[in-house]
Coordinates of C-alpha atoms and ligand atoms in Angstrom, one line a residue:
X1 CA 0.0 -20.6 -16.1
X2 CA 2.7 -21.1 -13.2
X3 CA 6.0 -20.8 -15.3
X4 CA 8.8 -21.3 -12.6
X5 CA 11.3 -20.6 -15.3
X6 CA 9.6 -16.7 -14.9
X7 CA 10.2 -16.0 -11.6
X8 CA 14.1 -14.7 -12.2
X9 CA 15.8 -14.0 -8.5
X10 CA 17.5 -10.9 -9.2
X11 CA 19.7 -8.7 -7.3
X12 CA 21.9 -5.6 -8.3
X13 CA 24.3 -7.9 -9.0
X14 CA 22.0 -9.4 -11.5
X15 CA 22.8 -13.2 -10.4
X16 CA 21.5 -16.0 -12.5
X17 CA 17.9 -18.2 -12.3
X18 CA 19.6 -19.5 -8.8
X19 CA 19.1 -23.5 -9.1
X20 CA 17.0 -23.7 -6.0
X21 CA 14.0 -22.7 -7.8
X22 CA 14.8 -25.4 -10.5
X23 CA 14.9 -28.4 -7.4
X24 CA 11.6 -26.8 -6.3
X25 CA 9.9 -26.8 -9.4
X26 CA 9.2 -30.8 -9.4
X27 CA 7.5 -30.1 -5.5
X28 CA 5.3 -27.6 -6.5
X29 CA 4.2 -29.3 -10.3
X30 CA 3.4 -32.5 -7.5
X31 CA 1.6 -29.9 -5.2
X32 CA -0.5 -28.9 -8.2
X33 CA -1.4 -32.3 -9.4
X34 CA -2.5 -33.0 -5.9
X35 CA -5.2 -30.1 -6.3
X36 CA -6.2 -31.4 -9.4
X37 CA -6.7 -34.3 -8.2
X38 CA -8.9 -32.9 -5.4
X39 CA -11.0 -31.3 -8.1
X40 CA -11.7 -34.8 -9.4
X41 CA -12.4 -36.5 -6.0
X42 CA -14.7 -33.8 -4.5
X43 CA -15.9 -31.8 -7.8
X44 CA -14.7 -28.4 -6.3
X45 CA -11.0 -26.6 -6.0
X46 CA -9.5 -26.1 -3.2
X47 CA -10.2 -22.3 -1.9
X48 CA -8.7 -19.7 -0.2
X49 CA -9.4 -16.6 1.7
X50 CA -6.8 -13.9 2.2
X51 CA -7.2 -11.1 4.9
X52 CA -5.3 -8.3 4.0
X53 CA -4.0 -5.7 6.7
X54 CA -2.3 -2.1 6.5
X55 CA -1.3 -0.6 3.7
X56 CA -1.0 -0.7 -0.3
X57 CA 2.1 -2.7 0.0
X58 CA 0.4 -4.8 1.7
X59 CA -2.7 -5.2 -0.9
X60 CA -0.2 -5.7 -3.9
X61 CA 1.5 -8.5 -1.8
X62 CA -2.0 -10.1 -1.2
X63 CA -2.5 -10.0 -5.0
X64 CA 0.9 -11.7 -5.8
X65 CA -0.3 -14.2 -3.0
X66 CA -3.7 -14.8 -5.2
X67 CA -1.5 -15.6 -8.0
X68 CA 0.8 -17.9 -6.5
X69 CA -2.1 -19.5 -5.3
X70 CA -4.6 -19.1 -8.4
X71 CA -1.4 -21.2 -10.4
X72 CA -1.2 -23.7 -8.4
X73 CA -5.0 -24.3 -8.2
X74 CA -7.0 -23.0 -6.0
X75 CA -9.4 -20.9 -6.1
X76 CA -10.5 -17.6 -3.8
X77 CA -13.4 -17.7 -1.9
X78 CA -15.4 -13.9 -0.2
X79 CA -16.1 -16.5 3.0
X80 CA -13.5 -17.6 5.3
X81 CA -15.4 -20.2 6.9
X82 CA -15.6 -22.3 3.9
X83 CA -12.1 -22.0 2.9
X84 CA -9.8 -24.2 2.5
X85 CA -6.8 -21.9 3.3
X86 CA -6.9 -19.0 5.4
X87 CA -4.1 -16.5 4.9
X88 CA -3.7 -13.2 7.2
X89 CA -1.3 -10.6 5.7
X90 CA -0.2 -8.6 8.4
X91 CA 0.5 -4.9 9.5
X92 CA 2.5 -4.0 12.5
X93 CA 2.4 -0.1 12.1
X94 CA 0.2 0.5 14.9
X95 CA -0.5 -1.3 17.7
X96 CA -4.3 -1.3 17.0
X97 CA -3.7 -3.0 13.7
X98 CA -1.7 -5.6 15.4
X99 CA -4.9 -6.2 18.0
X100 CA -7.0 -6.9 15.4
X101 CA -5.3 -9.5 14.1
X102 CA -4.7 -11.1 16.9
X103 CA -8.6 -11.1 17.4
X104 CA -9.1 -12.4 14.2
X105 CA -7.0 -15.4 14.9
X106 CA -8.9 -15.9 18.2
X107 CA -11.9 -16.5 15.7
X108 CA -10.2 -18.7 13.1
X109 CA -9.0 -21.1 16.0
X110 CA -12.9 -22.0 16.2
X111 CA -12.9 -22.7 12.8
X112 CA -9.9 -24.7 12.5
X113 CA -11.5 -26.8 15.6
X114 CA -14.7 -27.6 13.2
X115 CA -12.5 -28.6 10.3
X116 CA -8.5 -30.1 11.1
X117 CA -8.1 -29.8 7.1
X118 CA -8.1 -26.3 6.9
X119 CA -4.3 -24.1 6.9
X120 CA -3.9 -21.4 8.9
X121 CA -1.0 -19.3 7.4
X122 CA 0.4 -15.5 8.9
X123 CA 2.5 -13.8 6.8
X124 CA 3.0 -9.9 6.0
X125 CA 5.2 -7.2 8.6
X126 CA 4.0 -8.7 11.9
X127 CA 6.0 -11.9 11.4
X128 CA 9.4 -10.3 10.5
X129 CA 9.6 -9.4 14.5
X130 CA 10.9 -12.7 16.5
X131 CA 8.9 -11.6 19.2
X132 CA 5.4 -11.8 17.4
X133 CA 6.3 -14.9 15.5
X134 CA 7.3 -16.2 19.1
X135 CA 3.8 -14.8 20.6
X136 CA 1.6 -16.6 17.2
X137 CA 3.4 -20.0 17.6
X138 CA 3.1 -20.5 21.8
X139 CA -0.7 -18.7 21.5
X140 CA -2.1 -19.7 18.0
X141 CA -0.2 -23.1 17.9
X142 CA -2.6 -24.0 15.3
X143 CA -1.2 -22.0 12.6
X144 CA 0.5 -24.0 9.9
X145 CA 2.5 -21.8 8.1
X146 CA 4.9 -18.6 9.0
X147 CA 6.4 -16.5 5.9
X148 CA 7.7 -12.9 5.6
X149 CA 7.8 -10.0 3.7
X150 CA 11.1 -11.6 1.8
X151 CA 9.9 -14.6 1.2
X152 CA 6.6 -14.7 -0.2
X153 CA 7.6 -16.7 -3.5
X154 CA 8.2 -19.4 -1.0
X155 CA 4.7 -19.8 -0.3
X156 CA 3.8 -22.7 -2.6
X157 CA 7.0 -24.6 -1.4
X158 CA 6.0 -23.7 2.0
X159 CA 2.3 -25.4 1.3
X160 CA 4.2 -28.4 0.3
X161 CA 5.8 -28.9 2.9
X162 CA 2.3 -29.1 5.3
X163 CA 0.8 -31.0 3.1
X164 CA 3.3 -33.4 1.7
X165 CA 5.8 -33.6 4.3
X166 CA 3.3 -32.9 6.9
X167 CA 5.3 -30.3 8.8
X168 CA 4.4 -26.5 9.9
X169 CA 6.6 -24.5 8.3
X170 CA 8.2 -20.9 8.9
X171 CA 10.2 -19.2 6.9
X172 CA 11.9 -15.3 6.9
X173 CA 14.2 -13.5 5.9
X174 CA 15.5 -10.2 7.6
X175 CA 16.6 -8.1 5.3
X176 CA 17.3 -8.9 1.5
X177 CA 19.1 -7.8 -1.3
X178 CA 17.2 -9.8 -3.8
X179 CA 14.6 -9.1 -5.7
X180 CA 11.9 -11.4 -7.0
X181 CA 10.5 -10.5 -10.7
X182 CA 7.7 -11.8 -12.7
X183 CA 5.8 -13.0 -10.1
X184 CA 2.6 -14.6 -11.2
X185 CA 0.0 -11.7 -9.7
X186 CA -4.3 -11.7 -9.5
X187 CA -4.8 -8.2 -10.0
X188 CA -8.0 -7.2 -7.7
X189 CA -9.1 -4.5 -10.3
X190 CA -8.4 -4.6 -14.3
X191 CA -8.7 -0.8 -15.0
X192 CA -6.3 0.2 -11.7
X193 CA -2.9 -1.9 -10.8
X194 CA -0.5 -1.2 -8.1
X195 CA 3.3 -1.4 -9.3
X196 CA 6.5 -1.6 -7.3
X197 CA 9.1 0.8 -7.4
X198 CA 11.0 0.1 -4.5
X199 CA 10.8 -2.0 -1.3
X200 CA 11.8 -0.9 2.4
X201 CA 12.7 1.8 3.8
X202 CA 16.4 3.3 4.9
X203 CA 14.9 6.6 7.3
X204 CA 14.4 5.2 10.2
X205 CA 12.1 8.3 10.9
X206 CA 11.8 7.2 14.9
X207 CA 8.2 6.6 15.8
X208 CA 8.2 3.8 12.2
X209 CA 9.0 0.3 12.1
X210 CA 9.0 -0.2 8.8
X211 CA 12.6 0.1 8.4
X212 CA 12.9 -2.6 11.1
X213 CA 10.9 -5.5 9.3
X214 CA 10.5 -4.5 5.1
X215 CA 14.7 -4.4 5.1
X216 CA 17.1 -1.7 4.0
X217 CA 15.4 0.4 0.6
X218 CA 15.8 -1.6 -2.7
X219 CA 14.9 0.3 -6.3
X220 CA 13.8 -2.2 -8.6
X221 CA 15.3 -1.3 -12.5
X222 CA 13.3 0.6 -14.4
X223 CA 13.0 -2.0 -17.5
X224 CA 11.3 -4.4 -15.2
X225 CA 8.8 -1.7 -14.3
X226 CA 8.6 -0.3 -17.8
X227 CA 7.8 -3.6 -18.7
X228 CA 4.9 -4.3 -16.4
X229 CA 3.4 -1.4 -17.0
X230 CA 2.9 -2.3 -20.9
X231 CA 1.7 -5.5 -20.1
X232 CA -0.9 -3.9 -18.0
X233 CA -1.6 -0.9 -20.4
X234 CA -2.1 -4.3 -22.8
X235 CA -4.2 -5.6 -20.5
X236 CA -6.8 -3.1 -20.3
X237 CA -5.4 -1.0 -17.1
X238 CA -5.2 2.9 -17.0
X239 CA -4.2 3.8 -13.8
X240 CA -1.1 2.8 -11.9
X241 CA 0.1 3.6 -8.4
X242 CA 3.7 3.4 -8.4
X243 CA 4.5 2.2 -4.4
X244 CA 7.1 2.6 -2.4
X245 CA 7.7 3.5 1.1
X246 CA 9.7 6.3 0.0
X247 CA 9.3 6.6 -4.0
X248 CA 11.4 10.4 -3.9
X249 CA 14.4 8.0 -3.2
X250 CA 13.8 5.7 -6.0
X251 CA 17.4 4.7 -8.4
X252 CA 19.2 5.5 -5.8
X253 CA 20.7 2.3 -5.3
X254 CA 20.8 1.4 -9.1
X255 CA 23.7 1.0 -10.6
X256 CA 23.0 3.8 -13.1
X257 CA 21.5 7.0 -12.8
X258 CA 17.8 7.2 -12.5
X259 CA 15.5 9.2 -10.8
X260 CA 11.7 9.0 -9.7
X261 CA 11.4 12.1 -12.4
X262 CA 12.6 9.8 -15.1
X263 CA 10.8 7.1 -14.2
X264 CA 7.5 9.1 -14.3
X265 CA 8.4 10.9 -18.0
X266 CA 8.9 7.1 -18.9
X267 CA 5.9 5.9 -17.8
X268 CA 3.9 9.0 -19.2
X269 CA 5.3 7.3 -22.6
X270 CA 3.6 4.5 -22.3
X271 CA 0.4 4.0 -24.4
X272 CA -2.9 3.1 -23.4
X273 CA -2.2 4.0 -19.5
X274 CA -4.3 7.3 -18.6
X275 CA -3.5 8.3 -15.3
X276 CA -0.1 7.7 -13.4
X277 CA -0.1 8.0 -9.3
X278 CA 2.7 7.4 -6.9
X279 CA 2.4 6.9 -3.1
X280 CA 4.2 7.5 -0.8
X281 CA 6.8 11.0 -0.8
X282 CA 9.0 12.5 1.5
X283 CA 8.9 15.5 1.7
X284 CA 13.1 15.6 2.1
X285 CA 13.1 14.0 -1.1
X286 CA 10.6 16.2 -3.5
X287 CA 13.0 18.0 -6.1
X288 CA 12.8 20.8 -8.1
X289 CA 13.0 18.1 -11.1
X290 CA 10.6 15.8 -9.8
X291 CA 8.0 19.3 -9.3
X292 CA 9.1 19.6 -12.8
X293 CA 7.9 16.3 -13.8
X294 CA 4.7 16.1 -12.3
X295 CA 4.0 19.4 -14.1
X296 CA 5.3 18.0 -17.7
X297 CA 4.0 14.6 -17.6
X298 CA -0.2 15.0 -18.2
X299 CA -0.7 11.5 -17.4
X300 CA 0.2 12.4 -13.5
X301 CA -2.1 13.0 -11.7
X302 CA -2.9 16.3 -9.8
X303 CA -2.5 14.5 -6.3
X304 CA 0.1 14.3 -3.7
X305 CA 0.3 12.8 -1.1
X306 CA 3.1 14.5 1.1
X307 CA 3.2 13.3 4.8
X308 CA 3.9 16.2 7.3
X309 CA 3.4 14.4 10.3
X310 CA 3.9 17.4 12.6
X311 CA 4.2 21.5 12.5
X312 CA 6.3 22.1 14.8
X313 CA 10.2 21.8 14.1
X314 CA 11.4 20.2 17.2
X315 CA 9.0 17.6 17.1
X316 CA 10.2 17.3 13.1
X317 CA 13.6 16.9 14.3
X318 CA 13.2 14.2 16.9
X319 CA 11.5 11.7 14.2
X320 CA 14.3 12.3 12.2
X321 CA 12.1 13.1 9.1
X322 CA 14.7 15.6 8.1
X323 CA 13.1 19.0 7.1
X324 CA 11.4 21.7 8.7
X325 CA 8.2 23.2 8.5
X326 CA 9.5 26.2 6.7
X327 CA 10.8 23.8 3.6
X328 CA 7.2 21.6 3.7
X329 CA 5.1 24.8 3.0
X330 CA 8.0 26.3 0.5
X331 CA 7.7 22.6 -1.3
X332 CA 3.8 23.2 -1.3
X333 CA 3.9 26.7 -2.5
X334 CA 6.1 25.7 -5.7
X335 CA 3.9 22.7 -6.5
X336 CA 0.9 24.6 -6.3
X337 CA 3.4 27.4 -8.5
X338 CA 3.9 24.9 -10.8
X339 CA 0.7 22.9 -11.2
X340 CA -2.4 25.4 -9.7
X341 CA -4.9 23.2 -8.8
X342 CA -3.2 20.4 -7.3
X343 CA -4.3 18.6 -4.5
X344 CA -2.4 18.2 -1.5
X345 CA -3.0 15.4 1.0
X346 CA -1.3 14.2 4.1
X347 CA -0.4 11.9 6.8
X348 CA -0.2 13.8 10.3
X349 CA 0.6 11.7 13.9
X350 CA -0.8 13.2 17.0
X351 CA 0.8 12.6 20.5
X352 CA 4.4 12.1 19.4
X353 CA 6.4 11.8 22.7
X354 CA 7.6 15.0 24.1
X355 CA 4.3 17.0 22.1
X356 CA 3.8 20.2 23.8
X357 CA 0.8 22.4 23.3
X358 CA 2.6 24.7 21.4
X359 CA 4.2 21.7 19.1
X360 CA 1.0 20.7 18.4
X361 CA -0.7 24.3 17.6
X362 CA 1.9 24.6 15.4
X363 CA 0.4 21.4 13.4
X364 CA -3.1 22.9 13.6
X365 CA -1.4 25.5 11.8
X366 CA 0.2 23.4 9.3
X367 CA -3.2 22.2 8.1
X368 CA -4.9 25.7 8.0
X369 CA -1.7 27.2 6.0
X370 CA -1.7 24.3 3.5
X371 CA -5.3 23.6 3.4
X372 CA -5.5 20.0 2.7
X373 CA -7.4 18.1 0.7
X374 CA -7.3 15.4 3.3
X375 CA -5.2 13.5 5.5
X376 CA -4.9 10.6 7.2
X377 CA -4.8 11.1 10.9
X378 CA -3.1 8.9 13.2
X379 CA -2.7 8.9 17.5
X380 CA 1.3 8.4 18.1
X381 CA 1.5 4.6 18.7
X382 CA 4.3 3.0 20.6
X383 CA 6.2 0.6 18.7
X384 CA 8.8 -1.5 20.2
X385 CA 12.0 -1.2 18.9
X386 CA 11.8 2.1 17.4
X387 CA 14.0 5.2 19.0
X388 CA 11.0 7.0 19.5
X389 CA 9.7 4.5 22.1
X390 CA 12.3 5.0 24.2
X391 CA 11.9 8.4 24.5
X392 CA 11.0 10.2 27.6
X393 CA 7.6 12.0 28.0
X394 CA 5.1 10.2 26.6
X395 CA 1.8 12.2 25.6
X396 CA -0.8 10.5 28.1
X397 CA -3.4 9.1 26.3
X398 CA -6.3 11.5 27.3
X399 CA -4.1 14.4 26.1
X400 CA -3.4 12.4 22.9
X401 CA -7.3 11.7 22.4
X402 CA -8.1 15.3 23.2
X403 CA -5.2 16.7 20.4
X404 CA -6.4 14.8 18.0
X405 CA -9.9 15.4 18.5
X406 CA -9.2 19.2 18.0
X407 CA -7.1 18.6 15.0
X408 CA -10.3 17.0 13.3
X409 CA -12.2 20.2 14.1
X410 CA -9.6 22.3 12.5
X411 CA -8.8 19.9 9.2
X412 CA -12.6 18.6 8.6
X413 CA -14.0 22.1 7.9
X414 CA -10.8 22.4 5.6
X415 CA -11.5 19.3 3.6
X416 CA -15.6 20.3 3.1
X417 CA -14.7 23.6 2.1
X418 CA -12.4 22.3 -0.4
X419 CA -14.8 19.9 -1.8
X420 CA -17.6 22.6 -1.9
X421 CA -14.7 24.6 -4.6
X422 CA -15.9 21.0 -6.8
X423 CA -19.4 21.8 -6.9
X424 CA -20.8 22.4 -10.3
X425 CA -17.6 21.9 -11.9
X426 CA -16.7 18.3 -14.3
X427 CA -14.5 16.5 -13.7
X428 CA -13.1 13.3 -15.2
X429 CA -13.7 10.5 -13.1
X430 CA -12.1 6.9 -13.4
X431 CA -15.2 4.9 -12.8
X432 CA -14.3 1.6 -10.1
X433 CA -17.3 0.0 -8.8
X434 CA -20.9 0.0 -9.3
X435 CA -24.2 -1.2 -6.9
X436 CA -27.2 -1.7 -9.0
X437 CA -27.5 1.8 -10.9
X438 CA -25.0 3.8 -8.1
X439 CA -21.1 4.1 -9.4
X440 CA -18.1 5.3 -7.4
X441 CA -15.3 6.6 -9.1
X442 CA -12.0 9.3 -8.3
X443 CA -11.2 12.4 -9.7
X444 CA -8.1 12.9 -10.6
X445 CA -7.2 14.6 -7.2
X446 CA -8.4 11.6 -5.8
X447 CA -11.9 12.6 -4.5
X448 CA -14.6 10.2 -4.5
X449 CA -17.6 10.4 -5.8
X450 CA -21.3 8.9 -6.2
X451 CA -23.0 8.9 -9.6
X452 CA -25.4 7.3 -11.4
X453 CA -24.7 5.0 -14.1
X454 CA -24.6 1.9 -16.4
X455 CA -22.2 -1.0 -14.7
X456 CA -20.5 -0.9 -18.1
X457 CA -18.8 2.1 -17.1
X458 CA -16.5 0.4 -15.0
X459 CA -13.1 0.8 -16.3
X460 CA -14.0 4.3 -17.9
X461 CA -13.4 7.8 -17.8
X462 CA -16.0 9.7 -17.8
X463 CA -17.2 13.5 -17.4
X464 CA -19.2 14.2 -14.0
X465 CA -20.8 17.2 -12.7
X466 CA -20.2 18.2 -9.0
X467 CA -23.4 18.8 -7.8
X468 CA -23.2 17.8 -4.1
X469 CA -20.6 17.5 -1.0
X470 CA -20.2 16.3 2.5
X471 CA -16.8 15.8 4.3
X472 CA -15.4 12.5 2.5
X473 CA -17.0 12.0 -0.6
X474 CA -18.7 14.3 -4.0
X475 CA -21.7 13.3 -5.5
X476 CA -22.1 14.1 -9.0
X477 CA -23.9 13.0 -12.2
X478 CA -22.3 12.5 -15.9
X479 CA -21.7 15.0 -18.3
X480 CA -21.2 14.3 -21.9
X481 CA -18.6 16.2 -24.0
X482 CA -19.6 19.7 -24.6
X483 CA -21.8 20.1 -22.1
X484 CA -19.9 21.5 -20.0
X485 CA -16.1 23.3 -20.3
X486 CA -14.3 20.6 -19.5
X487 CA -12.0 21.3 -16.5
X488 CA -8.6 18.6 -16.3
X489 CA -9.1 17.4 -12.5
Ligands
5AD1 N1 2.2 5.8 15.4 C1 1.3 6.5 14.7 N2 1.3 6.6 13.4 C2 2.4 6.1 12.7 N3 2.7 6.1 11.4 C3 3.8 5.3 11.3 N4 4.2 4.9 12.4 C4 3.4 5.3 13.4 C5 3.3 5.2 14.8 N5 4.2 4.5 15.5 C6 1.9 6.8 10.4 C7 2.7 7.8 9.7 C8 2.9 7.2 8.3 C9 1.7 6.4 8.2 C10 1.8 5.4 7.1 O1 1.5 5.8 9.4 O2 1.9 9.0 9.6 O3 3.1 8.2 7.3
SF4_2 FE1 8.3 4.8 8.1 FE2 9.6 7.1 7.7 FE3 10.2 5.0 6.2 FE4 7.7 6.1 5.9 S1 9.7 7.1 5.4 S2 8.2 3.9 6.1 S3 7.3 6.8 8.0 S4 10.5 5.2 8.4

């Protein structure tokens, strides 16, 4: 049910239900009736398709989109050509992510030729930079609606005003201080749920534009999330990834004290939720008391995801990530101190201007000295606007291709051989999806891995057997209790 009333604007300052929501709320019940109304006349809702870019952020935005969308009546549709609305939600972090959307739109201009009814709408990280907004309304004129990272709340209003007042509509806002609660949210699975801690990013590490477009870092208060996590626990859900771009810093802008390790012995509270994640840490960020916590708390899970990016300290220093190489592999030999079998993964950028040969043997040797469990793997990408792009020396891109290629020989090998340490070993698995009889599921360390198994399983934890590996997934079959010792993750 779309309860306007709900959707409190916040800030630090705690400001009241600001009245503009109230003059909107007439539009959007109008906006609603209209789709009702289009149920009657053609016997079918209006549909939507959303195309989802980038990250997690990104995924969890989509889903608040589905609900905006799913409460004002319409319905989502898996094809895009019969949709009635076709939302992209953009990422800008490479420039290979922002190619494919522009191809994408290449394709929906045909389909907006066949049928003049349908929206077009662009939203997500690429439209809070002028300059693309610029490029997407001179080369993709068709596109009826514009909205940012701030201001997705606005999209029904922004609907409105294409429909009813019969004019395109953009709408952004730079950088916010407000934060928008209780947002009406289609949650793409009902066991898993992404939650968010804090929104945008304040390092400015130099090859990332995040800072530039998701605003200055925001913590949202810990009731609020408290709170949507019991609802979810309620609502059937045992796992939740707590997101932000930097979750080490969260509370620091509240006005009381409270840290990320609070807020996970909080959340480890709460009943019914099984299995608590957190993406993504820095490693500048990682105390002693949040090692501590994950320890403590047994609903964490034994997973981390702690970019590195590089190995070498000069390289470390010029995107400002703030540490060195020596404290990254102290911080990994405490947590694996502290919690044994924890499993370390990472986010490493090849290519980073100025990149020597020596810079970057020092990051083959941050990934045979850690031995992760995986990583992400990324060629440096330029990104306009960033201090990094200014630099001088640029990695050519054969060199580039060439690094990375010998970075996969080195870390591959790494990840099988750390998967083959799972084989004949159970572990308990989250199951997430099913084909016919075949399930997929993560381990706590978040490996993933092939069974077979009833569909009703979905949503459980079960016991599975290791009994076979290859580079990015485990294949396994279920154990019952007492079959087997049963190993935590
Ligand atoms: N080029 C390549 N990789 C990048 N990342 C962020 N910005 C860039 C860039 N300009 C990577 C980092 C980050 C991950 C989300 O994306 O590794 O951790
Ligand atoms: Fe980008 Fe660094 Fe912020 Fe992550 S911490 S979003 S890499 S600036």
């Amino acid at each position: 049910i779309f309860n306007l009333e709900s959707w409190r604007k916040m800030s630090r300052i705690k400001t009241d239900i600001v009245t503009d929501i109230r003059l909107d709320s007439d539009k959007i019940i109008e906006l609603k009736n209209n789709n009702e109304q289009f149920l009657i006349a053609k016997g079918r809702r209006k549909t939507y398709h959303i195309l989802t870019y980038g990250c997690q952020m990104n995924e969890h935005d989509s889903e608040k989109i589905s609900g905006m969308l799913t409460s004002i009546g319409y319905v989502e549709t898996e094809d895009e050509k019969k949709a009635d609305l076709v939302i992209f939600n953009t990422c800008l972090i490479r420039e290979n992510a922002e190619l494919k959307v522009f191809g994408k739109l290449g394709e929906v201009k045909g389909l907006k030729r066949k049928n003049p009814n349908l929206l077009v709408a662009v939203c997500g990280c690429m439209m809070q930079r002028e300059e693309i907004r610029e490029k997407v309304q001179k080369k993709f004129s068709f596109v009826d609606i514009i909205f940012g990272t701030n201001t997705i709340h606005e999209l029904p209003m922004l609907i409105y005003n294409v429909e009813i007042n019969k004019r395109k509509s953009v709408d952004i806002v730079d950088n916010t201080e407000l934060i928008y609660e209780d947002m009406p949210k289609m949650r793409k699975f009902k066991h898993k749920a992404l939650v968010n801690i804090t929104y945008g990013c304040n390092n400015f590490c130099t090859y990332c534009v995040v800072p530039y477009v998701r605003g200055r870092e925001k913590s949202r208060d810990p009731e609020d999330i408290i709170q949507e996590i019991k609802l979810l626990a309620e609502d059937g859900c045992k796992e939740v990834t707590l997101l932000g771009q930097n979750v080490n810093s969260y509370g620091n802008n509240l006005e009381s004290e409270f840290t990320f390790a609070q807020l996970l012995y909080a959340v480890n509270e709460i009943e019914g939720i099984e299995r608590i994640r957190f993406m993504t840490s820095h490693p500048k960020d990682l105390t002693e008391d949040l090692i501590k916590a994950i320890k403590e708390c047994d609903k964490v899970c034994n997973h981390l995801h702690l970019p590195v990016q590089a190995g070498s300290n000069d390289v470390l220093k010029r995107m400002n990530r703030k540490y060195t190489k020596e404290h990254y592999l102290n911080l990994v030999e405490k947590l694996k101190e502290a919690v044994p079998d924890i499993a370390v993964t990472t986010d490493i950028i090849v290519g980073f201007p100025g990149e020597t040969e020596e810079d970057f043997s020092e990051t083959i040797e941050m990934v045979e000295k850690v031995e992760y469990d995986s990583a992400f793997t990324f060629l440096y990408s330029v990104r306009e606007g960033t201090k990094a792009a200014l630099m001088e020396d640029q990695v050519p891109d054969e060199v580039k291709h060439e690094r990375f290629n010998r970075l996969l020989d080195v870390l591959y090998p790494i990840v099988l051989k750390k998967n083959q340490d799972c084989i004949g070993k159970v572990f308990p698995v989250l199951v997430e999806t099913a084909e016919d009889d075949e399930l997929t599921g993560r381990t706590e360390h978040f490996k993933l891995v092939h069974f077979k198994g009833s569909k009703d399983l979905i949503g459980e934890i079960v016991n599975v057997k290791v009994t076979d590996v290859k580079t990015f997934h485990m294949k396994g079959e279920i154990k019952k209790y007492g079959d087997t010792p049963l190993l935590k993750g």
